[in-house]
Tab-separated table of N, CA, C and O in Angstrom:
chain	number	residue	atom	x	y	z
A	4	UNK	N	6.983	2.863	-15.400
A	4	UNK	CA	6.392	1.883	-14.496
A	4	UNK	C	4.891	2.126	-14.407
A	4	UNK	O	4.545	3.303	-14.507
A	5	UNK	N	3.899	1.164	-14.229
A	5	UNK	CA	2.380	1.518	-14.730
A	5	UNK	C	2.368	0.022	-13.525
A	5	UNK	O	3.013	-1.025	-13.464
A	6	UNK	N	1.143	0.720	-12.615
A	6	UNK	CA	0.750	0.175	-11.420
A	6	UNK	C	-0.734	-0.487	-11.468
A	6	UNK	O	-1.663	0.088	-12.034
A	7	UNK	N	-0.831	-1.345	-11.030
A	7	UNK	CA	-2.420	-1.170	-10.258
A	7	UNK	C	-2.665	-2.374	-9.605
A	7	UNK	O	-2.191	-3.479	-9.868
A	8	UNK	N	-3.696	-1.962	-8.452
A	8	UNK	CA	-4.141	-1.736	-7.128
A	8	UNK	C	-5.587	-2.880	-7.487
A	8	UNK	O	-6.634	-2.524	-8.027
A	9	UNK	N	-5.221	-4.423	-6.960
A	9	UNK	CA	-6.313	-5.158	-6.825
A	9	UNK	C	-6.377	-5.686	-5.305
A	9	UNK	O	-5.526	-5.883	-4.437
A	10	UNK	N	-8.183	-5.862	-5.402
A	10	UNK	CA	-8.241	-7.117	-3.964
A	10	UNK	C	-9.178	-6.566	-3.193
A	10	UNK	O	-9.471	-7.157	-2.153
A	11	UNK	N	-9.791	-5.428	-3.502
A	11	UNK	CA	-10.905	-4.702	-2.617
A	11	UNK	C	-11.533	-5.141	-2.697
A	11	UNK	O	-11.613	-5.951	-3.620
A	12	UNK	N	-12.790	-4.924	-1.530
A	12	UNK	CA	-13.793	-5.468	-1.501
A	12	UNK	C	-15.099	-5.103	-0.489
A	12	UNK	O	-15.329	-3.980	-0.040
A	13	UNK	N	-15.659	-5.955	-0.312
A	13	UNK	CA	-16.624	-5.462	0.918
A	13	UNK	C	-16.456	-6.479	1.881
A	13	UNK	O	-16.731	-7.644	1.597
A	14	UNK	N	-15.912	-6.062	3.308
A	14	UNK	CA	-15.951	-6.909	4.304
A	14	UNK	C	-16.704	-6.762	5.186
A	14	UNK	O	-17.683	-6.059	4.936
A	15	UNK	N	-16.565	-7.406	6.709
A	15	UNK	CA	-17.396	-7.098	8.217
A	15	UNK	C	-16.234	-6.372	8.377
A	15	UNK	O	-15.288	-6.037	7.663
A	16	UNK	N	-16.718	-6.168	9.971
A	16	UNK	CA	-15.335	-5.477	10.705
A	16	UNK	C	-14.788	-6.688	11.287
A	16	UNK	O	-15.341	-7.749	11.576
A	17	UNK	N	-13.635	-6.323	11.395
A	17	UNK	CA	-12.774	-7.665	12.088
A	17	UNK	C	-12.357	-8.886	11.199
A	17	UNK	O	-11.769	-9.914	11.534
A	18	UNK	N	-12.881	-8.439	9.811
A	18	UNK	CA	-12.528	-9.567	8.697
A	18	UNK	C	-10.996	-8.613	8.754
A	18	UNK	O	-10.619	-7.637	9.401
A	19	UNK	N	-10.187	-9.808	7.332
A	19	UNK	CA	-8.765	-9.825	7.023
A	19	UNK	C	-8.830	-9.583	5.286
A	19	UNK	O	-9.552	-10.274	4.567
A	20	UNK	N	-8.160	-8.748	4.894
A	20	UNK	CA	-8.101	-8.409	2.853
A	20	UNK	C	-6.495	-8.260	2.998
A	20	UNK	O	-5.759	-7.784	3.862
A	21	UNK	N	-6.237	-9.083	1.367
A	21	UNK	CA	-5.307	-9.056	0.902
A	21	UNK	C	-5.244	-7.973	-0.304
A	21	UNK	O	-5.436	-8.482	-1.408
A	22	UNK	N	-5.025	-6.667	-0.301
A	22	UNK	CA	-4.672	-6.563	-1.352
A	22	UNK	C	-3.139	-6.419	-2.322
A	22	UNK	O	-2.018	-6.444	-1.814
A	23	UNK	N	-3.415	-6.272	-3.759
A	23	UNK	CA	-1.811	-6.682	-4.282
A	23	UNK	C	-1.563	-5.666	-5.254
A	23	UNK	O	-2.392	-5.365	-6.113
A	24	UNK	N	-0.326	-5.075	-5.126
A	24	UNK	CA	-0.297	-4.143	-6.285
A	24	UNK	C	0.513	-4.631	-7.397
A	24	UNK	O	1.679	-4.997	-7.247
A	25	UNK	N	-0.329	-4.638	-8.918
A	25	UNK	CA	0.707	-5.509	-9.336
A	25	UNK	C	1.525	-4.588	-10.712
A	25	UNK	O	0.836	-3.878	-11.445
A	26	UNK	N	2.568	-4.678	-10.855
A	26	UNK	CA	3.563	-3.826	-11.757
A	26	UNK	C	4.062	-3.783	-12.938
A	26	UNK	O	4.764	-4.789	-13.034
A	27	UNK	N	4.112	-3.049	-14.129
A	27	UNK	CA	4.902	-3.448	-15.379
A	27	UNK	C	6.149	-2.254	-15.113
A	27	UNK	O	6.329	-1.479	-14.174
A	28	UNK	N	7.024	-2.526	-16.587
A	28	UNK	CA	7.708	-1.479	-16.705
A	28	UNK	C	9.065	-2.117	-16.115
A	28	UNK	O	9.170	-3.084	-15.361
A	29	UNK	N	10.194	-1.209	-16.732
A	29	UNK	CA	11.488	-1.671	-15.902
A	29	UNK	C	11.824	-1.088	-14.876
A	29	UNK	O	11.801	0.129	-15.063
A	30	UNK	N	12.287	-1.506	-13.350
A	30	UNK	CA	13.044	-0.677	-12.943
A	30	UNK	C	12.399	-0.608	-11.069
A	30	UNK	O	12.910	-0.166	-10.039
A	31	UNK	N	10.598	-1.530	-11.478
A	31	UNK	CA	9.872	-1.377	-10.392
A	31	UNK	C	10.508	-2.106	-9.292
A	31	UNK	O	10.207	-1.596	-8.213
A	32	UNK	N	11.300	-3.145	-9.183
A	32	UNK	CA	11.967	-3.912	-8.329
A	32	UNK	C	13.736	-3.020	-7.502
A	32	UNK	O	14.703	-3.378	-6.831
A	33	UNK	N	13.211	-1.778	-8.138
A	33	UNK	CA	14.798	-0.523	-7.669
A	33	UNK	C	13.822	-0.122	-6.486
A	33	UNK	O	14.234	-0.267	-5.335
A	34	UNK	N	12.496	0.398	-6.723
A	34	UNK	CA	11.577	1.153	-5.938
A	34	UNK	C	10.843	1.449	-4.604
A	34	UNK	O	10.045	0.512	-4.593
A	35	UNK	N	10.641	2.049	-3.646
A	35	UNK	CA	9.667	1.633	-2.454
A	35	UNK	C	8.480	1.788	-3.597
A	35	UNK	O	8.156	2.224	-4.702
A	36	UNK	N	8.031	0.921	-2.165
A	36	UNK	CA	5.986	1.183	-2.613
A	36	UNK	C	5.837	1.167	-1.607
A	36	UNK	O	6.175	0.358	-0.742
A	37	UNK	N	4.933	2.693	-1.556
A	37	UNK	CA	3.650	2.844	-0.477
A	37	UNK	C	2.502	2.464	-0.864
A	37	UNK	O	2.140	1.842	-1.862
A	38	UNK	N	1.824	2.995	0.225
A	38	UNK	CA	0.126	2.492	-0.121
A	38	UNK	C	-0.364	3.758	0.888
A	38	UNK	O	-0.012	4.177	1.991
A	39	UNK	N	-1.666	4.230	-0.408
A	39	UNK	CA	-2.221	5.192	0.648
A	39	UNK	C	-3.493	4.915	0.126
A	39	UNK	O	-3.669	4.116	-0.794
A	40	UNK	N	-4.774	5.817	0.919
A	40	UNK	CA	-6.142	5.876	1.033
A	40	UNK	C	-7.099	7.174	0.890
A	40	UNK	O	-6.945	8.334	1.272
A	41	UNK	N	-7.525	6.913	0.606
A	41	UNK	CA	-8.473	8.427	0.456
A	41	UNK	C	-10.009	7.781	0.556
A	41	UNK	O	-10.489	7.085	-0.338
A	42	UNK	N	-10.690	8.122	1.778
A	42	UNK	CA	-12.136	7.835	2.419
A	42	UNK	C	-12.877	9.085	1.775
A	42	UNK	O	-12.314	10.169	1.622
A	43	UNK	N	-13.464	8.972	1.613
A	43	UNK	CA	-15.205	9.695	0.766
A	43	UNK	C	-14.963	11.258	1.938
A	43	UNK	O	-14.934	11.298	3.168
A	44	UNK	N	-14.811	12.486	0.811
A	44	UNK	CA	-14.784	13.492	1.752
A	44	UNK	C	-13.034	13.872	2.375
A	44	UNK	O	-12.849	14.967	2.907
A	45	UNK	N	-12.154	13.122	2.271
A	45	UNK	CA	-11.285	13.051	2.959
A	45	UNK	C	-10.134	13.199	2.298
A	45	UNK	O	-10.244	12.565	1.249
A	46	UNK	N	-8.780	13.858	2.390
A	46	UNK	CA	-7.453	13.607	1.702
A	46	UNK	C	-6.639	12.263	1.769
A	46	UNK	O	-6.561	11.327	2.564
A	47	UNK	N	-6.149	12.556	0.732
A	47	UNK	CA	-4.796	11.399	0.871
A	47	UNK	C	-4.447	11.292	2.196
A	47	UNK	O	-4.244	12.147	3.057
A	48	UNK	N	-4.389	9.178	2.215
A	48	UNK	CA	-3.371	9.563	3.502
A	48	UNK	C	-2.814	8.143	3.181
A	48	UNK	O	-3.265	7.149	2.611
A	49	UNK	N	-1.548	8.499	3.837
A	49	UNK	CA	-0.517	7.716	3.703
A	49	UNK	C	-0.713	5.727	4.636
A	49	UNK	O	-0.999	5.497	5.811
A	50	UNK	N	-0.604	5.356	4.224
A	50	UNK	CA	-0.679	3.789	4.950
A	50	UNK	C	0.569	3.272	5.461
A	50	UNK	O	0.837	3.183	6.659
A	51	UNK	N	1.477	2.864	4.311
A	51	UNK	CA	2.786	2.091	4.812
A	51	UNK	C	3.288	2.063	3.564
A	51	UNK	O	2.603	2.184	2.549
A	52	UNK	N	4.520	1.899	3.596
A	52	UNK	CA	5.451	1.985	2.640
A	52	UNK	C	6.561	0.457	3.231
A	52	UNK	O	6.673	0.030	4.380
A	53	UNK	N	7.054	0.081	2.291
A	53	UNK	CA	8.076	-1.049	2.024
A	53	UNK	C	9.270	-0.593	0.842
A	53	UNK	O	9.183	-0.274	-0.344
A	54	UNK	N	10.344	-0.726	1.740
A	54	UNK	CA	11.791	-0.892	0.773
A	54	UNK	C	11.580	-1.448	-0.484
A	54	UNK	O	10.492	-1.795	-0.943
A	55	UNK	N	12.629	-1.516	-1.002
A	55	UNK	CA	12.845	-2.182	-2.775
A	55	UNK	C	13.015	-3.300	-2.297
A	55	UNK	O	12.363	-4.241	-2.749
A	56	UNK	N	14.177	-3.537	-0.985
A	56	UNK	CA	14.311	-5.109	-0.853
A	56	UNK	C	13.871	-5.531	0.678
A	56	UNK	O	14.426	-6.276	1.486
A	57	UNK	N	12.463	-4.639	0.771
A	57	UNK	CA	12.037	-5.838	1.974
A	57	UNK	C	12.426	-5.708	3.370
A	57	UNK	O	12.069	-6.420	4.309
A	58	UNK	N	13.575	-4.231	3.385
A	58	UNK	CA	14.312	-4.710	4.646
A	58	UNK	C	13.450	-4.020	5.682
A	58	UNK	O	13.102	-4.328	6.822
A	59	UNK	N	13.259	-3.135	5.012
A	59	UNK	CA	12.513	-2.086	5.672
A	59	UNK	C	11.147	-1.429	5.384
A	59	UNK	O	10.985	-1.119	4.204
A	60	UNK	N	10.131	-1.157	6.229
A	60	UNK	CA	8.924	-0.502	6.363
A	60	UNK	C	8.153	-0.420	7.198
A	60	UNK	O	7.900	-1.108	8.187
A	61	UNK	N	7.571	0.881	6.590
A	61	UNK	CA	7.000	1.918	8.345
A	61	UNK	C	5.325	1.933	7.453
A	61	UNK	O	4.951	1.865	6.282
A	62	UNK	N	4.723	2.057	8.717
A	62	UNK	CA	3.227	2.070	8.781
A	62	UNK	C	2.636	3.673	9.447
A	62	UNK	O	3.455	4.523	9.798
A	63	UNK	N	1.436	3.863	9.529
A	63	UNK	CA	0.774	5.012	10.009
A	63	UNK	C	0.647	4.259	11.120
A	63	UNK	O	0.601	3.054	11.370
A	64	UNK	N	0.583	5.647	11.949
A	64	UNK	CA	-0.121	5.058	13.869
A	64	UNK	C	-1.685	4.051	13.195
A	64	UNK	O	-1.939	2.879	13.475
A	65	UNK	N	-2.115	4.537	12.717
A	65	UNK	CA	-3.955	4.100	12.190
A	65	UNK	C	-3.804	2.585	11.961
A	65	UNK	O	-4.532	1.779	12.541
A	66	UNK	N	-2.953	2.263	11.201
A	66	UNK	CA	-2.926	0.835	10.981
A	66	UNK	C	-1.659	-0.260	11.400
A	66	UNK	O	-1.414	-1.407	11.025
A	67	UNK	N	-1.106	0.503	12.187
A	67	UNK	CA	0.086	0.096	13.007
A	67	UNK	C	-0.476	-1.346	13.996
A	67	UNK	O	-1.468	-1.370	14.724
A	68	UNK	N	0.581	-2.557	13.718
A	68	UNK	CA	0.267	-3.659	14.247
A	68	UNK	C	-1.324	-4.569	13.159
A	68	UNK	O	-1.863	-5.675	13.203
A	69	UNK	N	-1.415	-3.952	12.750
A	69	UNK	CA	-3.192	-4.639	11.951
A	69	UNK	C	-2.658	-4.873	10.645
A	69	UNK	O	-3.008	-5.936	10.131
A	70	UNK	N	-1.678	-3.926	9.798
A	70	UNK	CA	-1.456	-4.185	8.144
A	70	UNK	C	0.092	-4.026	8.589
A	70	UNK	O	0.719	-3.537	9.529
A	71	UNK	N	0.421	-4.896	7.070
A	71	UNK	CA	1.315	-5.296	6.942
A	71	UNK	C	1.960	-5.166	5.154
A	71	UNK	O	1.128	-4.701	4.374
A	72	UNK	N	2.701	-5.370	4.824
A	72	UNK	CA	3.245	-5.113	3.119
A	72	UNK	C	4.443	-5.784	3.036
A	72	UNK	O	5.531	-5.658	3.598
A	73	UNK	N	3.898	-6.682	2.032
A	73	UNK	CA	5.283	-7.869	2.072
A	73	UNK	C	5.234	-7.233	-0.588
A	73	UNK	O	4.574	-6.832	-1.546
A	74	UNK	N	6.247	-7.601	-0.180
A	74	UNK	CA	6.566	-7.779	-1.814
A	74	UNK	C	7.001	-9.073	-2.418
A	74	UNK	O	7.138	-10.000	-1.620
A	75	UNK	N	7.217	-9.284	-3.543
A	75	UNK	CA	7.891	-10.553	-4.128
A	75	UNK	C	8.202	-9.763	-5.464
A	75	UNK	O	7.402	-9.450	-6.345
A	76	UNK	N	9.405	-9.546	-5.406
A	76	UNK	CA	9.962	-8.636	-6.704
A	76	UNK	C	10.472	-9.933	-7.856
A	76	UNK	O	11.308	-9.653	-8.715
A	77	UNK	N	9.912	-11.270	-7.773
A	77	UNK	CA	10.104	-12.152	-8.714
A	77	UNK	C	8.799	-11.825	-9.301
A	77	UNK	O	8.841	-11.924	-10.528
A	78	UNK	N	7.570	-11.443	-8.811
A	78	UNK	CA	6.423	-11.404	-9.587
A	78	UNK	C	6.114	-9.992	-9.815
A	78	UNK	O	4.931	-9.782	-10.081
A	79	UNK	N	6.832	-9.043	-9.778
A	79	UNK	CA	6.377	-7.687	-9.614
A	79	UNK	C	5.337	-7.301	-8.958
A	79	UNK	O	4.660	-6.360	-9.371
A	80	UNK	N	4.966	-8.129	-7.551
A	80	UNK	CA	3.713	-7.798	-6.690
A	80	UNK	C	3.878	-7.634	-5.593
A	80	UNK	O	4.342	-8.602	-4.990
A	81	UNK	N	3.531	-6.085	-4.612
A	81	UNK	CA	3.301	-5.520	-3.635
A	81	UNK	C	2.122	-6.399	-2.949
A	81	UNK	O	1.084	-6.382	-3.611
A	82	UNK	N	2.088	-6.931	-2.117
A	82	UNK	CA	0.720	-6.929	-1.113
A	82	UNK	C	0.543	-6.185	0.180
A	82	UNK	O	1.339	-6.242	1.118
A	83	UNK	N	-0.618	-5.449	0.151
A	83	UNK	CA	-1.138	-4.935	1.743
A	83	UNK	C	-1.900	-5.755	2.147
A	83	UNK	O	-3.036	-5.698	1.677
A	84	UNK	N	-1.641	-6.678	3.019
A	84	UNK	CA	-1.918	-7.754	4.428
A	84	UNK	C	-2.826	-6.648	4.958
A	84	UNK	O	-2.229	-5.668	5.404
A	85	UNK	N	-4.453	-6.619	4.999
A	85	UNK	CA	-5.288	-6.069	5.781
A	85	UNK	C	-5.927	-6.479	7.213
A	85	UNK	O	-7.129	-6.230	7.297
A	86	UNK	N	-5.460	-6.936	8.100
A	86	UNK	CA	-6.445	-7.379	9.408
A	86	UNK	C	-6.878	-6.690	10.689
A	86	UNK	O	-6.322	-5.770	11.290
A	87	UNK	N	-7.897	-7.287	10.944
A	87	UNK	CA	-8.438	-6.642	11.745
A	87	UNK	C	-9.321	-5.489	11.250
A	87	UNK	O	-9.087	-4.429	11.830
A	88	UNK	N	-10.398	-5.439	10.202
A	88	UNK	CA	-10.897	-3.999	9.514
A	88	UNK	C	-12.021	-3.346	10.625
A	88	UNK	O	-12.958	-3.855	11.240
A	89	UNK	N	-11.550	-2.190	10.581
A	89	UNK	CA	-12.589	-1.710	10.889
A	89	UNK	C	-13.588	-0.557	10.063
A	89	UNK	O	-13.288	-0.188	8.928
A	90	UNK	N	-14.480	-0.180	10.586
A	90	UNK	CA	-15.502	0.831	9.834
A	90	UNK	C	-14.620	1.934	9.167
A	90	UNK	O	-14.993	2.275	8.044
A	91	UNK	N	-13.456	2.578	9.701
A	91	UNK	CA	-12.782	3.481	9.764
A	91	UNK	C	-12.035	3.134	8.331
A	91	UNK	O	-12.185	4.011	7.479
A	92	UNK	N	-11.487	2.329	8.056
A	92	UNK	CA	-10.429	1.731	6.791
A	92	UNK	C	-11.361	1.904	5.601
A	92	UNK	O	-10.798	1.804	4.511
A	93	UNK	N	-12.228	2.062	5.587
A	93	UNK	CA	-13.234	2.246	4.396
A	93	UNK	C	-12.732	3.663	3.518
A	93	UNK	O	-12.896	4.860	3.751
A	94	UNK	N	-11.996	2.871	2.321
A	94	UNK	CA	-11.679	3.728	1.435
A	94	UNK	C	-11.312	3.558	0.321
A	94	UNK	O	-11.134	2.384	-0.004
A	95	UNK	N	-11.025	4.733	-0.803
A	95	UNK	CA	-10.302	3.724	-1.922
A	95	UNK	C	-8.525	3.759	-1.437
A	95	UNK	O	-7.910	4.679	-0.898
A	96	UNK	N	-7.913	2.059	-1.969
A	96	UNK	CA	-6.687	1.918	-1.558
A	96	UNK	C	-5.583	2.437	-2.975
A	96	UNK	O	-6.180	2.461	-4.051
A	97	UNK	N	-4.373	2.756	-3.017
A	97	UNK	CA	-3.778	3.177	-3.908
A	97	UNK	C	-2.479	2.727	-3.779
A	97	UNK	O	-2.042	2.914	-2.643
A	98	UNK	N	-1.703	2.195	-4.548
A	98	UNK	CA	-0.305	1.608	-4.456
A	98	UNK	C	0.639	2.959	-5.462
A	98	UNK	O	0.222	3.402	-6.531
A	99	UNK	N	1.825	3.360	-4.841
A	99	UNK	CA	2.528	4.473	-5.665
A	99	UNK	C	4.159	3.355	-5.294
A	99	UNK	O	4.400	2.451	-4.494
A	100	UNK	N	5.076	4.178	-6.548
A	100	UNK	CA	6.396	3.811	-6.355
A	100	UNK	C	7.538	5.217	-5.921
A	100	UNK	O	7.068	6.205	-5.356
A	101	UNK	N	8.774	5.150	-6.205
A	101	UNK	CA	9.390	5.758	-6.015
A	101	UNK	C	10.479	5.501	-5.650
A	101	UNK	O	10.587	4.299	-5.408
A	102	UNK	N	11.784	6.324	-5.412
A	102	UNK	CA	12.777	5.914	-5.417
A	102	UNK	C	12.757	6.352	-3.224
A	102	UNK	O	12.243	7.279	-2.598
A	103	UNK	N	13.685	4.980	-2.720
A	103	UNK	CA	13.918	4.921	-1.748
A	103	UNK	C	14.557	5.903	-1.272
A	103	UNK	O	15.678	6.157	-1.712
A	104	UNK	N	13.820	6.880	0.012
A	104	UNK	CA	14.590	7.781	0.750
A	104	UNK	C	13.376	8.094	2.109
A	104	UNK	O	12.212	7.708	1.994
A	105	UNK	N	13.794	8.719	3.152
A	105	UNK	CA	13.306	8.675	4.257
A	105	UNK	C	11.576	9.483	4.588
A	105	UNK	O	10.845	9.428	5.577
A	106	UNK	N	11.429	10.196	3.236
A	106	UNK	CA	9.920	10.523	3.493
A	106	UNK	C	9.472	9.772	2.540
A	106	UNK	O	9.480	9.679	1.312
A	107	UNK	N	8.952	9.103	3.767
A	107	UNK	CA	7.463	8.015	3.475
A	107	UNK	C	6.474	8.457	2.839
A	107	UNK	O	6.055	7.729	1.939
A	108	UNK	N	5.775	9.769	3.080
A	108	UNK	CA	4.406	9.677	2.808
A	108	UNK	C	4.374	10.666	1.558
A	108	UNK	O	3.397	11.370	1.301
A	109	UNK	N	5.612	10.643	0.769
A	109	UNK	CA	5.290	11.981	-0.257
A	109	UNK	C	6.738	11.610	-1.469
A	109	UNK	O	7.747	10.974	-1.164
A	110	UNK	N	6.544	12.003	-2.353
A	110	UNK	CA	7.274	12.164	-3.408
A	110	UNK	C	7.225	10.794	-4.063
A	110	UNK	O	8.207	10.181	-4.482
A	111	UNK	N	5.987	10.400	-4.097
A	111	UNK	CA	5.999	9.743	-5.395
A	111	UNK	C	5.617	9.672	-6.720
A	111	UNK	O	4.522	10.075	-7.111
A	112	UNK	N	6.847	8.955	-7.761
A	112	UNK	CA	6.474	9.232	-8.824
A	112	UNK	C	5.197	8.368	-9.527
A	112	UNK	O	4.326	8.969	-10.154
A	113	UNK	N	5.183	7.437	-9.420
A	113	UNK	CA	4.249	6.325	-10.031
A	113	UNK	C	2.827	6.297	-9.295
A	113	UNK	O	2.728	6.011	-8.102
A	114	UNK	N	1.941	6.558	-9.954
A	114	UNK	CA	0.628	5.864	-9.067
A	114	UNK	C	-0.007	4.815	-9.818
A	114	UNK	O	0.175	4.638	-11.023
A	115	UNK	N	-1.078	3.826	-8.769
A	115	UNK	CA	-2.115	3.154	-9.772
A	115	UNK	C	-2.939	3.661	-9.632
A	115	UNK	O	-2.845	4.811	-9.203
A	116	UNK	N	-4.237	3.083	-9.921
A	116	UNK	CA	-5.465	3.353	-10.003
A	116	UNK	C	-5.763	2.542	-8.654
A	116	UNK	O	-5.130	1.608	-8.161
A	117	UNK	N	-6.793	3.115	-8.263
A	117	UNK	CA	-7.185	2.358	-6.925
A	117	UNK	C	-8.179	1.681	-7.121
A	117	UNK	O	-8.760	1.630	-8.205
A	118	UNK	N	-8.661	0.787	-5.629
A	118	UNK	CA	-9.260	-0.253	-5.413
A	118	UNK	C	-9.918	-0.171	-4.046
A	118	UNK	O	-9.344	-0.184	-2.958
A	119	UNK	N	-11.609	-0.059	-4.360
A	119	UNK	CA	-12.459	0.497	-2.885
A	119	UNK	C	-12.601	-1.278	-2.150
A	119	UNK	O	-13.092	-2.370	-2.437
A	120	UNK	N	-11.599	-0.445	-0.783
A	120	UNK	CA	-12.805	-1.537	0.150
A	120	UNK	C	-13.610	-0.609	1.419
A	120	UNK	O	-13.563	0.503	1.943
A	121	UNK	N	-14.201	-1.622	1.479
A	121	UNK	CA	-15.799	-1.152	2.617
A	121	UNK	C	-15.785	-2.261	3.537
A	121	UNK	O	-15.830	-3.484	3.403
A	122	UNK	N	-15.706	-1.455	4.530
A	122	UNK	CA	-15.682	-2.188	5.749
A	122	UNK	C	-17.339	-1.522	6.137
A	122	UNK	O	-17.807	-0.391	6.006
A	123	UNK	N	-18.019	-3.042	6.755
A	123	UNK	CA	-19.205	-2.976	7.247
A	123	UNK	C	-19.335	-2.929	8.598
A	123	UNK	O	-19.014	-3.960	9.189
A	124	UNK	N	-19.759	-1.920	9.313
A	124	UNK	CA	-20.008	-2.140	11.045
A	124	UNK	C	-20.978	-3.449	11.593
A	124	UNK	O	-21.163	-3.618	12.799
């Protein structure tokens, strides 16, 4: 499975980004996808993750209620629904896969390449 991570950009604060992770390979529609971030200086950190089918997904306290992750496993594309940005979200974004089980923020096998957005104060 071979990933990657479009839709960044440069916003204000309080603007809305779509980004989409989009997928080859067989097998990506079995998978969760998370999404994590890494800000300049800073570690991985986890965002939100979504089921294989949608039913289910959990977010970080940080972006809890503001982002969102919908899929369409007819197109092999993840989206992270960004609103509400603030200064703080400024980072590069990263879409990973993996096989569905209850830790969210770790054991995945697949990564993409990421995609910087910048949020402007």
């Amino acid at each position: 499975v071979q990933l990657r991570a479009s839709g960044g950009g440069l916003v204000q604060a309080g603007d809305s980004l779509r980004l989409a992770c989009a997928a080859s390979g067989r097998g990506f529609n079995g998978y969760a996808t998370g999404w994590f971030r890494q800000a300049p200086g800073k570690g991985r950190e986890f965002v939100g993750v979504i089921s294989w089918n949608a039913i289910y997904s959990y977010y970080a306290d940080a972006v809890k209620g503001r982002f969102s992750i919908s899929r369409d496993n007819a197109k092999n594309l993840v989206y992270l629904e960004m609103n509400n940005l603030k200064p703080e979200d400024t980072a590069v974004y990263y879409c990973a896969a993996k096989n569905w089980d209850r830790n969210y923020a770790a054991g995945y096998r697949y990564w993409g390449q990421g995609t910087q957005v910048t949020v402007s104060s």
